[in-house]
Protein backbone atom coordinates (compact mmCIF):
# COMPACT_ATOMS: atom_id res chain seq x y z
CA UNK A 1 0.00 0.00 0.00
CA UNK A 2 2.83 2.41 0.86
CA UNK A 3 4.54 1.68 -2.47
CA UNK A 4 1.32 2.27 -4.36
CA UNK A 5 0.74 5.60 -2.61
CA UNK A 6 4.34 6.68 -3.18
CA UNK A 7 4.10 5.70 -6.86
CA UNK A 8 0.86 7.65 -7.30
CA UNK A 9 2.38 10.69 -5.60
CA UNK A 10 5.45 10.46 -7.84
CA UNK A 11 3.29 10.40 -10.96
CA UNK A 12 1.29 13.41 -9.74
CA UNK A 13 4.47 15.37 -8.96
CA UNK A 14 5.96 14.59 -12.38
CA UNK A 15 2.72 15.57 -14.17
CA UNK A 16 2.52 18.80 -12.16
CA UNK A 17 6.13 19.61 -13.03
CA UNK A 18 5.49 18.96 -16.73
CA UNK A 19 2.47 21.24 -16.66
CA UNK A 20 4.49 23.98 -14.95
CA UNK A 21 7.33 23.50 -17.43
CA UNK A 22 4.84 23.79 -20.31
CA UNK A 23 3.57 27.06 -18.85
CA UNK A 24 7.14 28.36 -18.63
CA UNK A 25 7.81 27.32 -22.23
CA UNK A 26 4.65 29.12 -23.35
CA UNK A 27 5.61 32.27 -21.45
CA UNK A 28 9.13 32.23 -22.88
CA UNK A 29 7.88 31.81 -26.44
CA UNK A 30 5.24 34.51 -25.98
CA UNK A 31 7.90 36.89 -24.66
CA UNK A 32 10.20 36.06 -27.57
CA UNK A 33 7.41 36.81 -30.08
CA UNK A 34 6.70 40.17 -28.42
CA UNK A 35 10.42 40.97 -28.25
CA UNK A 36 10.93 40.29 -31.98
CA UNK A 37 7.87 42.34 -32.93
CA UNK A 38 9.07 45.17 -30.67
CA UNK A 39 12.56 44.99 -32.18
CA UNK A 40 11.16 45.27 -35.70
CA UNK A 41 8.95 48.21 -34.74
CA UNK A 42 11.89 49.93 -33.08
CA UNK A 43 13.99 49.36 -36.22
CA UNK A 44 11.20 51.00 -38.26
CA UNK A 45 11.31 54.10 -36.05
CA UNK A 46 15.12 54.29 -36.02
CA UNK A 47 15.23 53.92 -39.82
CA UNK A 48 12.57 56.59 -40.26
CA UNK A 49 14.37 59.02 -37.93
CA UNK A 50 17.71 58.35 -39.64
CA UNK A 51 16.09 59.28 -42.96
CA UNK A 52 14.72 62.50 -41.48
CA UNK A 53 18.09 63.54 -40.07
CA UNK A 54 20.00 62.64 -43.24
CA UNK A 55 17.87 64.85 -45.49
CA UNK A 56 18.57 68.60 -45.45
CA UNK A 57 15.63 70.80 -44.42
CA UNK A 58 13.24 71.51 -47.28
CA UNK A 59 14.65 68.79 -49.56
CA UNK A 60 12.52 65.75 -50.30
CA UNK A 61 14.44 62.46 -50.24
CA UNK A 62 14.62 60.73 -53.63
CA UNK A 63 13.59 57.37 -52.19
CA UNK A 64 13.64 56.58 -48.47
CA UNK A 65 15.67 53.56 -47.45
CA UNK A 66 12.61 51.87 -45.91
CA UNK A 67 10.79 52.30 -49.23
CA UNK A 68 13.64 50.60 -51.07
CA UNK A 69 14.22 47.89 -48.48
CA UNK A 70 10.85 46.36 -47.63
CA UNK A 71 12.12 43.28 -45.74
CA UNK A 72 11.94 44.54 -42.16
CA UNK A 73 14.42 41.95 -40.89
CA UNK A 74 17.13 43.64 -42.96
CA UNK A 75 16.69 46.78 -40.86
CA UNK A 76 17.78 44.94 -37.72
CA UNK A 77 21.38 45.16 -36.56
CA UNK A 78 21.26 41.45 -35.77
CA UNK A 79 18.95 38.93 -37.42
CA UNK A 80 17.01 36.68 -35.07
CA UNK A 81 18.63 33.24 -34.98
CA UNK A 82 15.27 31.74 -35.95
CA UNK A 83 14.78 33.91 -39.06
CA UNK A 84 14.77 31.56 -42.09
CA UNK A 85 14.71 34.24 -44.79
CA UNK A 86 12.31 35.05 -47.56
CA UNK A 87 9.61 32.50 -48.26
CA UNK A 88 6.20 32.56 -49.93
CA UNK A 89 3.17 32.16 -47.67
CA UNK A 90 2.17 29.14 -49.77
CA UNK A 91 5.37 27.41 -48.65
CA UNK A 92 4.69 27.88 -44.96
CA UNK A 93 4.30 24.11 -44.47
CA UNK A 94 8.08 23.95 -44.94
CA UNK A 95 8.70 26.54 -42.23
CA UNK A 96 10.21 24.89 -39.14
CA UNK A 97 8.33 25.50 -35.88
CA UNK A 98 9.74 28.46 -33.96
CA UNK A 99 10.76 30.33 -37.13
CA UNK A 100 10.17 33.76 -38.67
CA UNK A 101 9.90 34.48 -42.40
CA UNK A 102 9.35 37.40 -44.74
CA UNK A 103 7.09 37.05 -47.79
CA UNK A 104 7.99 39.74 -50.36
CA UNK A 105 4.84 39.05 -52.39
CA UNK A 106 2.38 39.94 -49.63
CA UNK A 107 4.91 42.22 -47.88
CA UNK A 108 4.27 40.44 -44.62
CA UNK A 109 6.11 38.53 -41.93
CA UNK A 110 5.06 35.23 -40.45
CA UNK A 111 5.90 33.23 -37.37
CA UNK A 112 5.20 29.53 -36.85
CA UNK A 113 5.10 28.84 -33.10
CA UNK A 114 6.97 26.03 -31.42
CA UNK A 115 3.90 25.49 -29.25
CA UNK A 116 0.86 26.38 -31.37
CA UNK A 117 -1.48 25.04 -28.71
CA UNK A 118 -1.03 28.34 -26.84
CA UNK A 119 -2.09 30.41 -29.86
CA UNK A 120 -5.70 31.25 -30.57
CA UNK A 121 -7.05 33.31 -33.46
CA UNK A 122 -10.42 33.67 -35.17
CA UNK A 123 -9.27 31.52 -38.12
CA UNK A 124 -7.62 28.90 -35.94
CA UNK A 125 -4.47 29.17 -38.08
CA UNK A 126 -1.25 27.89 -36.52
CA UNK A 127 0.85 30.80 -37.80
CA UNK A 128 0.92 34.51 -37.00
CA UNK A 129 0.88 36.95 -39.92
CA UNK A 130 1.71 40.66 -39.77
CA UNK A 131 1.48 42.95 -42.78
CA UNK A 132 4.27 45.50 -43.28
CA UNK A 133 2.35 48.68 -44.05
CA UNK A 134 3.61 52.00 -45.37
CA UNK A 135 2.05 54.90 -43.56
CA UNK A 136 3.00 58.48 -42.90
CA UNK A 137 5.97 58.08 -40.63
CA UNK A 138 7.64 54.75 -39.89
CA UNK A 139 6.54 51.46 -41.41
CA UNK A 140 3.93 49.60 -39.37
CA UNK A 141 3.35 45.94 -38.49
CA UNK A 142 -0.37 45.21 -38.55
CA UNK A 143 -1.63 41.81 -37.34
CA UNK A 144 -3.97 40.13 -39.81
CA UNK A 145 -6.10 38.73 -37.02
CA UNK A 146 -6.59 39.14 -33.31
CA UNK A 147 -3.93 36.81 -31.93
CA UNK A 148 -4.09 35.64 -28.33
CA UNK A 149 -1.17 33.84 -26.73
CA UNK A 150 -1.98 32.01 -23.50
CA UNK A 151 -4.78 34.49 -22.77
CA UNK A 152 -2.79 37.62 -23.68
CA UNK A 153 -3.21 39.67 -26.85
CA UNK A 154 -0.31 39.76 -29.32
CA UNK A 155 -0.23 42.82 -31.50
XYZ file of N, CA, C and O in Angstrom:
620
model
N 0.822 -1.190 0.000
C 0.000 0.000 0.000
C 0.872 1.263 0.000
O 0.565 2.214 -0.691
N 1.928 1.259 0.796
C 2.827 2.412 0.856
C 3.489 2.634 -0.502
O 3.594 3.773 -0.972
N 3.902 1.558 -1.150
C 4.539 1.677 -2.474
C 3.561 2.234 -3.493
O 3.922 3.062 -4.325
N 2.322 1.802 -3.412
C 1.318 2.274 -4.359
C 1.042 3.764 -4.150
O 0.941 4.530 -5.112
N 0.963 4.185 -2.908
C 0.739 5.604 -2.607
C 1.939 6.434 -3.053
O 1.777 7.502 -3.656
N 3.128 5.957 -2.782
C 4.342 6.682 -3.180
C 4.424 6.778 -4.704
O 4.790 7.820 -5.249
N 4.072 5.691 -5.395
C 4.096 5.698 -6.856
C 3.081 6.685 -7.421
O 3.381 7.435 -8.359
N 1.889 6.709 -6.849
C 0.856 7.654 -7.297
C 1.309 9.084 -7.061
O 1.139 9.949 -7.921
N 1.898 9.340 -5.915
C 2.383 10.694 -5.600
C 3.492 11.096 -6.571
O 3.534 12.242 -7.025
N 4.361 10.156 -6.900
C 5.449 10.460 -7.839
C 4.900 10.842 -9.205
O 5.361 11.800 -9.831
N 3.901 10.101 -9.674
C 3.289 10.400 -10.964
C 2.645 11.783 -10.931
O 2.791 12.580 -11.865
N 1.941 12.103 -9.861
C 1.293 13.412 -9.744
C 2.311 14.547 -9.721
O 2.108 15.589 -10.343
N 3.422 14.350 -9.021
C 4.469 15.374 -8.957
C 5.090 15.585 -10.340
O 5.292 16.717 -10.773
N 5.365 14.491 -11.048
C 5.959 14.592 -12.383
C 4.994 15.297 -13.330
O 5.379 16.201 -14.079
N 3.704 14.925 -13.302
C 2.722 15.573 -14.174
C 2.587 17.052 -13.854
O 2.499 17.884 -14.738
N 2.604 17.391 -12.571
C 2.516 18.798 -12.165
C 3.735 19.567 -12.662
O 3.616 20.683 -13.168
N 4.910 18.967 -12.561
C 6.134 19.607 -13.035
C 6.114 19.808 -14.535
O 6.547 20.837 -15.043
N 5.584 18.827 -15.273
C 5.494 18.961 -16.730
C 4.535 20.080 -17.097
O 4.781 20.844 -18.018
N 3.430 20.181 -16.377
C 2.468 21.244 -16.658
C 3.099 22.606 -16.385
O 2.955 23.530 -17.169
N 3.817 22.728 -15.264
C 4.485 23.984 -14.946
C 5.554 24.304 -15.981
O 5.700 25.447 -16.389
N 6.308 23.289 -16.418
C 7.334 23.502 -17.431
C 6.703 23.953 -18.746
O 7.226 24.824 -19.421
N 5.561 23.376 -19.105
C 4.843 23.793 -20.310
C 4.408 25.243 -20.219
O 4.476 25.984 -21.195
N 3.956 25.663 -19.041
C 3.575 27.062 -18.847
C 4.779 27.978 -19.018
O 4.679 29.036 -19.631
N 5.914 27.559 -18.495
C 7.139 28.363 -18.630
C 7.546 28.446 -20.096
O 7.892 29.520 -20.592
N 7.475 27.320 -20.804
C 7.814 27.321 -22.231
C 6.898 28.274 -22.996
O 7.349 29.025 -23.853
N 5.617 28.243 -22.678
C 4.654 29.123 -23.353
C 4.955 30.583 -23.051
O 4.897 31.435 -23.939
N 5.286 30.895 -21.808
C 5.611 32.273 -21.446
C 6.886 32.739 -22.142
O 6.957 33.876 -22.612
N 7.871 31.875 -22.218
C 9.132 32.232 -22.880
C 8.889 32.488 -24.364
O 9.363 33.488 -24.911
N 8.139 31.611 -25.017
C 7.883 31.809 -26.445
C 7.051 33.066 -26.679
O 7.332 33.841 -27.587
N 6.037 33.293 -25.845
C 5.235 34.512 -25.978
C 6.078 35.760 -25.816
O 5.932 36.733 -26.572
N 6.990 35.746 -24.854
C 7.897 36.885 -24.656
C 8.825 37.074 -25.846
O 9.098 38.202 -26.258
N 9.314 35.972 -26.412
C 10.199 36.059 -27.573
C 9.460 36.644 -28.780
O 10.020 37.456 -29.526
N 8.209 36.264 -28.972
C 7.410 36.812 -30.077
C 7.268 38.318 -29.895
O 7.510 39.098 -30.820
N 6.881 38.733 -28.692
C 6.703 40.166 -28.416
C 8.014 40.923 -28.568
O 8.036 42.042 -29.086
N 9.113 40.322 -28.141
C 10.424 40.967 -28.255
C 10.801 41.170 -29.720
O 11.271 42.243 -30.106
N 10.602 40.150 -30.553
C 10.928 40.287 -31.981
C 10.050 41.330 -32.655
O 10.542 42.127 -33.454
N 8.753 41.329 -32.347
C 7.869 42.345 -32.927
C 8.282 43.739 -32.469
O 8.321 44.678 -33.261
N 8.615 43.877 -31.191
C 9.066 45.172 -30.674
C 10.369 45.614 -31.306
O 10.552 46.792 -31.627
N 11.294 44.665 -31.526
C 12.558 44.992 -32.179
C 12.360 45.477 -33.609
O 13.010 46.429 -34.052
N 11.441 44.842 -34.325
C 11.155 45.273 -35.696
C 10.524 46.667 -35.697
O 10.903 47.523 -36.502
N 9.600 46.888 -34.801
C 8.953 48.208 -34.741
C 9.948 49.297 -34.353
O 9.908 50.402 -34.891
N 10.853 48.976 -33.460
C 11.895 49.932 -33.079
C 12.806 50.211 -34.273
O 13.177 51.362 -34.523
N 13.149 49.177 -35.024
C 13.990 49.357 -36.220
C 13.286 50.253 -37.237
O 13.928 51.073 -37.898
N 11.962 50.133 -37.360
C 11.202 51.003 -38.262
C 11.356 52.460 -37.853
O 11.571 53.341 -38.687
N 11.228 52.720 -36.555
C 11.311 54.101 -36.051
C 12.731 54.644 -36.233
O 12.918 55.771 -36.700
N 13.730 53.848 -35.885
C 15.122 54.291 -36.025
C 15.432 54.584 -37.490
O 16.048 55.610 -37.811
N 14.994 53.705 -38.391
C 15.231 53.920 -39.822
C 14.534 55.197 -40.293
O 15.130 55.987 -41.025
N 13.326 55.395 -39.871
C 12.574 56.589 -40.263
C 13.269 57.856 -39.754
O 13.450 58.820 -40.499
N 13.683 57.847 -38.491
C 14.365 59.023 -37.928
C 15.707 59.267 -38.610
O 16.085 60.414 -38.852
N 16.416 58.205 -38.941
C 17.707 58.354 -39.640
C 17.488 59.007 -41.000
O 18.292 59.836 -41.434
N 16.403 58.654 -41.670
C 16.089 59.276 -42.957
C 15.799 60.763 -42.782
O 16.225 61.586 -43.593
N 15.083 61.116 -41.722
C 14.717 62.502 -41.481
C 15.945 63.360 -41.180
O 16.040 64.485 -41.640
N 16.880 62.812 -40.439
C 18.090 63.544 -40.072
C 19.031 63.667 -41.265
O 19.689 64.692 -41.437
N 19.067 62.658 -42.110
C 20.004 62.638 -43.239
C 19.604 63.577 -44.368
O 20.432 63.916 -45.195
N 18.360 64.001 -44.398
C 17.871 64.846 -45.491
C 17.894 66.306 -45.042
O 17.336 66.653 -44.012
N 18.558 67.185 -45.809
C 18.570 68.603 -45.449
C 17.144 69.176 -45.427
O 16.277 68.729 -46.171
N 16.940 70.156 -44.575
C 15.629 70.801 -44.423
C 15.121 71.322 -45.765
O 15.853 71.957 -46.505
N 13.871 71.015 -46.069
C 13.240 71.514 -47.276
C 13.496 70.674 -48.515
O 12.966 70.953 -49.571
N 14.339 69.652 -48.414
C 14.647 68.792 -49.558
C 13.928 67.460 -49.360
O 14.026 66.852 -48.307
N 13.210 67.031 -50.373
C 12.522 65.746 -50.304
C 13.516 64.640 -50.665
O 14.249 64.772 -51.641
N 13.538 63.564 -49.894
C 14.438 62.456 -50.241
C 13.987 61.807 -51.543
O 12.801 61.724 -51.831
N 14.949 61.371 -52.347
C 14.625 60.734 -53.632
C 13.819 59.462 -53.391
O 12.775 59.259 -53.972
N 14.309 58.590 -52.530
C 13.587 57.374 -52.186
C 14.082 56.917 -50.819
O 15.246 56.543 -50.682
N 13.209 56.975 -49.806
C 13.635 56.576 -48.467
C 14.130 55.138 -48.447
O 13.635 54.294 -49.187
N 15.101 54.890 -47.563
C 15.673 53.558 -47.453
C 14.602 52.514 -47.147
O 14.605 51.433 -47.712
N 13.658 52.826 -46.247
C 12.607 51.866 -45.906
C 11.723 51.575 -47.110
O 11.161 50.504 -47.232
N 11.595 52.534 -48.029
C 10.791 52.295 -49.226
C 11.522 51.355 -50.172
O 10.907 50.567 -50.868
N 12.840 51.461 -50.202
C 13.638 50.600 -51.069
C 13.737 49.207 -50.456
O 13.568 48.207 -51.121
N 14.013 49.158 -49.168
C 14.216 47.891 -48.478
C 12.968 47.532 -47.695
O 12.759 48.013 -46.606
N 12.118 46.696 -48.254
C 10.851 46.359 -47.627
C 11.013 45.286 -46.559
O 10.287 45.266 -45.593
N 11.954 44.359 -46.723
C 12.119 43.284 -45.744
C 12.533 43.885 -44.405
O 13.659 44.356 -44.240
N 11.639 43.877 -43.423
C 11.939 44.540 -42.157
C 13.091 43.902 -41.395
O 13.774 44.586 -40.631
N 13.329 42.619 -41.600
C 14.418 41.951 -40.889
C 15.776 42.518 -41.291
O 16.724 42.471 -40.516
N 15.870 43.067 -42.511
C 17.134 43.637 -42.962
C 17.439 44.978 -42.288
O 18.556 45.478 -42.398
N 16.459 45.546 -41.607
C 16.693 46.784 -40.864
C 17.296 46.523 -39.482
O 17.769 47.443 -38.832
N 17.257 45.280 -39.046
C 17.785 44.938 -37.720
C 19.309 44.888 -37.753
O 19.904 44.497 -38.754
N 19.922 45.252 -36.654
C 21.380 45.157 -36.564
C 21.825 43.704 -36.491
O 22.895 43.351 -36.952
N 20.972 42.879 -35.881
C 21.255 41.453 -35.770
C 19.985 40.676 -36.105
O 18.936 40.916 -35.523
N 20.096 39.770 -37.044
C 18.953 38.929 -37.418
C 18.625 37.978 -36.272
O 19.542 37.465 -35.628
N 17.345 37.721 -36.044
C 17.007 36.675 -35.071
C 17.569 35.336 -35.545
O 17.572 35.048 -36.751
N 18.054 34.544 -34.624
C 18.627 33.243 -34.978
C 17.596 32.344 -35.654
O 17.953 31.478 -36.440
N 16.317 32.586 -35.387
C 15.269 31.742 -35.952
C 14.589 32.375 -37.176
O 13.499 31.977 -37.556
N 15.274 33.328 -37.810
C 14.778 33.906 -39.063
C 15.288 33.034 -40.209
O 16.487 32.842 -40.361
N 14.361 32.483 -41.019
C 14.767 31.564 -42.089
C 14.943 32.250 -43.428
O 15.420 31.635 -44.378
N 14.539 33.515 -43.540
C 14.715 34.238 -44.792
C 13.389 34.506 -45.478
O 12.330 34.487 -44.861
N 13.495 34.755 -46.783
C 12.306 35.051 -47.563
C 11.673 33.745 -48.032
O 12.363 32.826 -48.468
N 10.362 33.696 -47.910
C 9.615 32.503 -48.260
C 8.190 32.924 -48.599
O 7.658 33.849 -47.983
N 7.593 32.285 -49.562
C 6.201 32.564 -49.931
C 5.259 31.966 -48.890
O 5.525 30.893 -48.341
N 4.156 32.641 -48.639
C 3.170 32.161 -47.673
C 2.674 30.762 -48.038
O 2.374 29.957 -47.151
N 2.623 30.463 -49.325
C 2.166 29.144 -49.766
C 3.118 28.030 -49.336
O 2.755 26.862 -49.313
N 4.364 28.398 -49.041
C 5.370 27.406 -48.654
C 5.491 27.247 -47.149
O 6.405 26.592 -46.665
N 4.564 27.826 -46.406
C 4.687 27.879 -44.957
C 4.719 26.485 -44.308
O 5.235 26.332 -43.212
N 4.221 25.476 -45.012
C 4.299 24.109 -44.470
C 5.749 23.693 -44.259
O 6.052 22.846 -43.431
N 6.657 24.280 -45.041
C 8.079 23.954 -44.944
C 8.793 24.755 -43.861
O 9.978 24.537 -43.616
N 8.096 25.689 -43.253
C 8.700 26.536 -42.227
C 8.828 25.749 -40.929
O 7.834 25.244 -40.406
N 10.045 25.623 -40.402
C 10.207 24.889 -39.143
C 9.501 25.608 -37.996
O 9.462 26.842 -37.969
N 8.933 24.865 -37.051
C 8.329 25.505 -35.881
C 9.342 26.387 -35.160
O 10.529 26.064 -35.086
N 8.863 27.522 -34.671
C 9.735 28.459 -33.963
C 10.502 29.371 -34.892
O 11.511 29.949 -34.496
N 10.028 29.544 -36.137
C 10.764 30.328 -37.132
C 9.959 31.503 -37.667
O 8.736 31.451 -37.759
N 10.714 32.563 -38.028
C 10.167 33.760 -38.675
C 10.489 33.718 -40.153
O 11.518 33.170 -40.559
N 9.641 34.358 -40.970
C 9.900 34.481 -42.400
C 9.413 35.838 -42.876
O 8.645 36.520 -42.193
N 9.875 36.215 -44.053
C 9.354 37.398 -44.736
C 8.871 36.959 -46.103
O 9.589 36.267 -46.826
N 7.641 37.337 -46.453
C 7.094 37.051 -47.786
C 7.069 38.357 -48.567
O 6.286 39.252 -48.255
N 7.938 38.500 -49.588
C 7.987 39.743 -50.358
C 6.759 39.961 -51.239
O 6.480 41.086 -51.628
N 6.014 38.905 -51.541
C 4.837 39.050 -52.393
C 3.716 39.758 -51.632
O 3.109 40.699 -52.127
N 3.445 39.306 -50.415
C 2.376 39.942 -49.632
C 2.920 41.072 -48.757
O 2.150 41.757 -48.088
N 4.222 41.266 -48.755
C 4.905 42.222 -47.884
C 4.430 42.006 -46.450
O 3.829 42.872 -45.820
N 4.706 40.802 -45.965
C 4.274 40.444 -44.617
C 5.319 39.539 -43.973
O 6.172 38.981 -44.653
N 5.248 39.455 -42.662
C 6.106 38.535 -41.932
C 5.215 37.476 -41.287
O 4.036 37.720 -41.010
N 5.786 36.318 -41.078
C 5.058 35.233 -40.446
C 5.902 34.575 -39.381
O 7.132 34.609 -39.442
N 5.226 33.989 -38.423
C 5.905 33.230 -37.373
C 5.122 31.952 -37.123
O 3.907 31.989 -36.903
N 5.804 30.819 -37.186
C 5.196 29.527 -36.851
C 5.661 29.153 -35.440
O 6.841 28.933 -35.216
N 4.728 29.125 -34.494
C 5.100 28.845 -33.100
C 5.634 27.433 -32.882
O 5.241 26.493 -33.570
N 6.508 27.332 -31.889
C 6.965 26.029 -31.423
C 5.817 25.301 -30.742
O 5.690 24.092 -30.841
N 5.008 26.051 -30.015
C 3.903 25.493 -29.247
C 2.597 26.144 -29.688
O 2.057 27.010 -29.005
N 2.063 25.737 -30.837
C 0.859 26.381 -31.375
C -0.380 26.191 -30.500
O -1.361 26.908 -30.665
N -0.324 25.259 -29.576
C -1.482 25.036 -28.706
C -1.781 26.241 -27.805
O -2.882 26.379 -27.284
N -0.820 27.146 -27.659
C -1.031 28.339 -26.837
C -1.572 29.509 -27.661
O -1.919 30.542 -27.118
N -1.624 29.350 -28.972
C -2.094 30.414 -29.863
C -3.567 30.224 -30.183
O -3.994 29.113 -30.504
N -4.322 31.301 -30.084
C -5.700 31.250 -30.573
C -5.941 32.472 -31.447
O -5.412 33.556 -31.197
N -6.704 32.243 -32.520
C -7.052 33.308 -33.460
C -8.413 32.963 -34.044
O -8.829 31.805 -34.012
N -9.104 33.948 -34.594
C -10.421 33.673 -35.171
C -10.404 32.577 -36.244
O -11.320 31.777 -36.327
N -9.340 32.522 -37.045
C -9.275 31.521 -38.117
C -8.787 30.162 -37.624
O -8.928 29.170 -38.321
N -8.173 30.136 -36.448
C -7.617 28.896 -35.935
C -6.302 28.513 -36.595
O -5.796 27.410 -36.406
N -5.736 29.432 -37.385
C -4.466 29.168 -38.077
C -3.340 28.991 -37.062
O -3.346 29.614 -36.007
N -2.393 28.159 -37.404
C -1.255 27.895 -36.525
C -0.051 28.763 -36.819
O 1.062 28.399 -36.451
N -0.249 29.886 -37.486
C 0.849 30.797 -37.795
C 0.353 32.225 -37.616
O -0.813 32.527 -37.846
N 1.249 33.087 -37.161
C 0.924 34.505 -36.999
C 1.387 35.242 -38.243
O 2.504 35.016 -38.709
N 0.536 36.132 -38.760
C 0.881 36.946 -39.924
C 0.729 38.418 -39.579
O -0.276 38.819 -38.983
N 1.732 39.206 -39.964
C 1.709 40.658 -39.769
C 2.063 41.312 -41.098
O 3.091 40.997 -41.689
N 1.207 42.211 -41.551
C 1.481 42.948 -42.782
C 2.412 44.116 -42.482
O 2.271 44.792 -41.456
N 3.377 44.347 -43.369
C 4.269 45.502 -43.283
C 3.594 46.598 -44.105
O 3.438 46.459 -45.319
N 3.172 47.661 -43.425
C 2.347 48.682 -44.047
C 3.076 50.017 -44.069
O 3.618 50.462 -43.047
N 3.066 50.637 -45.239
C 3.608 51.995 -45.374
C 2.544 52.964 -44.895
O 1.387 52.860 -45.277
N 2.959 53.878 -44.079
C 2.052 54.898 -43.557
C 2.858 56.174 -43.439
O 4.084 56.145 -43.557
N 2.202 57.290 -43.206
C 2.998 58.479 -42.903
C 3.835 58.158 -41.657
O 3.329 57.599 -40.687
N 5.084 58.429 -41.737
C 5.973 58.083 -40.626
C 6.593 56.715 -40.851
O 6.702 56.246 -41.988
N 6.978 56.053 -39.765
C 7.643 54.749 -39.893
C 6.712 53.676 -40.448
O 5.492 53.790 -40.372
N 7.313 52.632 -41.005
C 6.542 51.459 -41.409
C 5.803 50.914 -40.187
O 6.218 51.131 -39.054
N 4.740 50.183 -40.443
C 3.933 49.605 -39.366
C 3.805 48.101 -39.564
O 3.797 47.623 -40.702
N 3.680 47.366 -38.460
C 3.352 45.941 -38.492
C 1.911 45.805 -38.009
O 1.612 46.131 -36.863
N 1.044 45.331 -38.875
C -0.372 45.209 -38.552
C -0.747 43.724 -38.525
O -0.601 43.034 -39.543
N -1.230 43.222 -37.383
C -1.633 41.814 -37.339
C -2.845 41.572 -38.241
O -3.749 42.402 -38.302
N -2.846 40.453 -38.924
C -3.967 40.126 -39.812
C -5.206 39.703 -39.045
O -6.313 39.778 -39.562
N -5.000 39.188 -37.863
C -6.096 38.734 -37.017
C -5.823 39.171 -35.587
O -4.746 39.663 -35.286
N -6.791 38.931 -34.742
C -6.587 39.139 -33.311
C -5.940 37.868 -32.770
O -6.585 36.824 -32.700
N -4.661 37.969 -32.441
C -3.929 36.810 -31.930
C -3.883 36.883 -30.407
O -3.574 37.930 -29.836
N -4.154 35.746 -29.783
C -4.089 35.645 -28.328
C -3.149 34.510 -27.992
O -3.289 33.398 -28.498
N -2.167 34.818 -27.145
C -1.172 33.837 -26.726
C -1.343 33.604 -25.229
O -1.118 34.493 -24.430
N -1.800 32.407 -24.905
C -1.979 32.015 -23.504
C -2.802 33.070 -22.750
O -2.465 33.494 -21.654
N -3.867 33.535 -23.390
C -4.783 34.494 -22.766
C -4.395 35.946 -22.897
O -5.109 36.819 -22.416
N -3.274 36.241 -23.540
C -2.788 37.618 -23.677
C -2.721 38.013 -25.146
O -2.232 37.256 -25.979
N -3.201 39.200 -25.461
C -3.210 39.670 -26.852
C -1.796 39.895 -27.365
O -0.945 40.424 -26.658
N -1.567 39.469 -28.602
C -0.315 39.760 -29.317
C -0.654 40.749 -30.410
O -1.534 40.505 -31.221
N 0.043 41.859 -30.425
C -0.232 42.820 -31.504
C 1.041 43.485 -31.969
O 2.068 43.333 -31.434
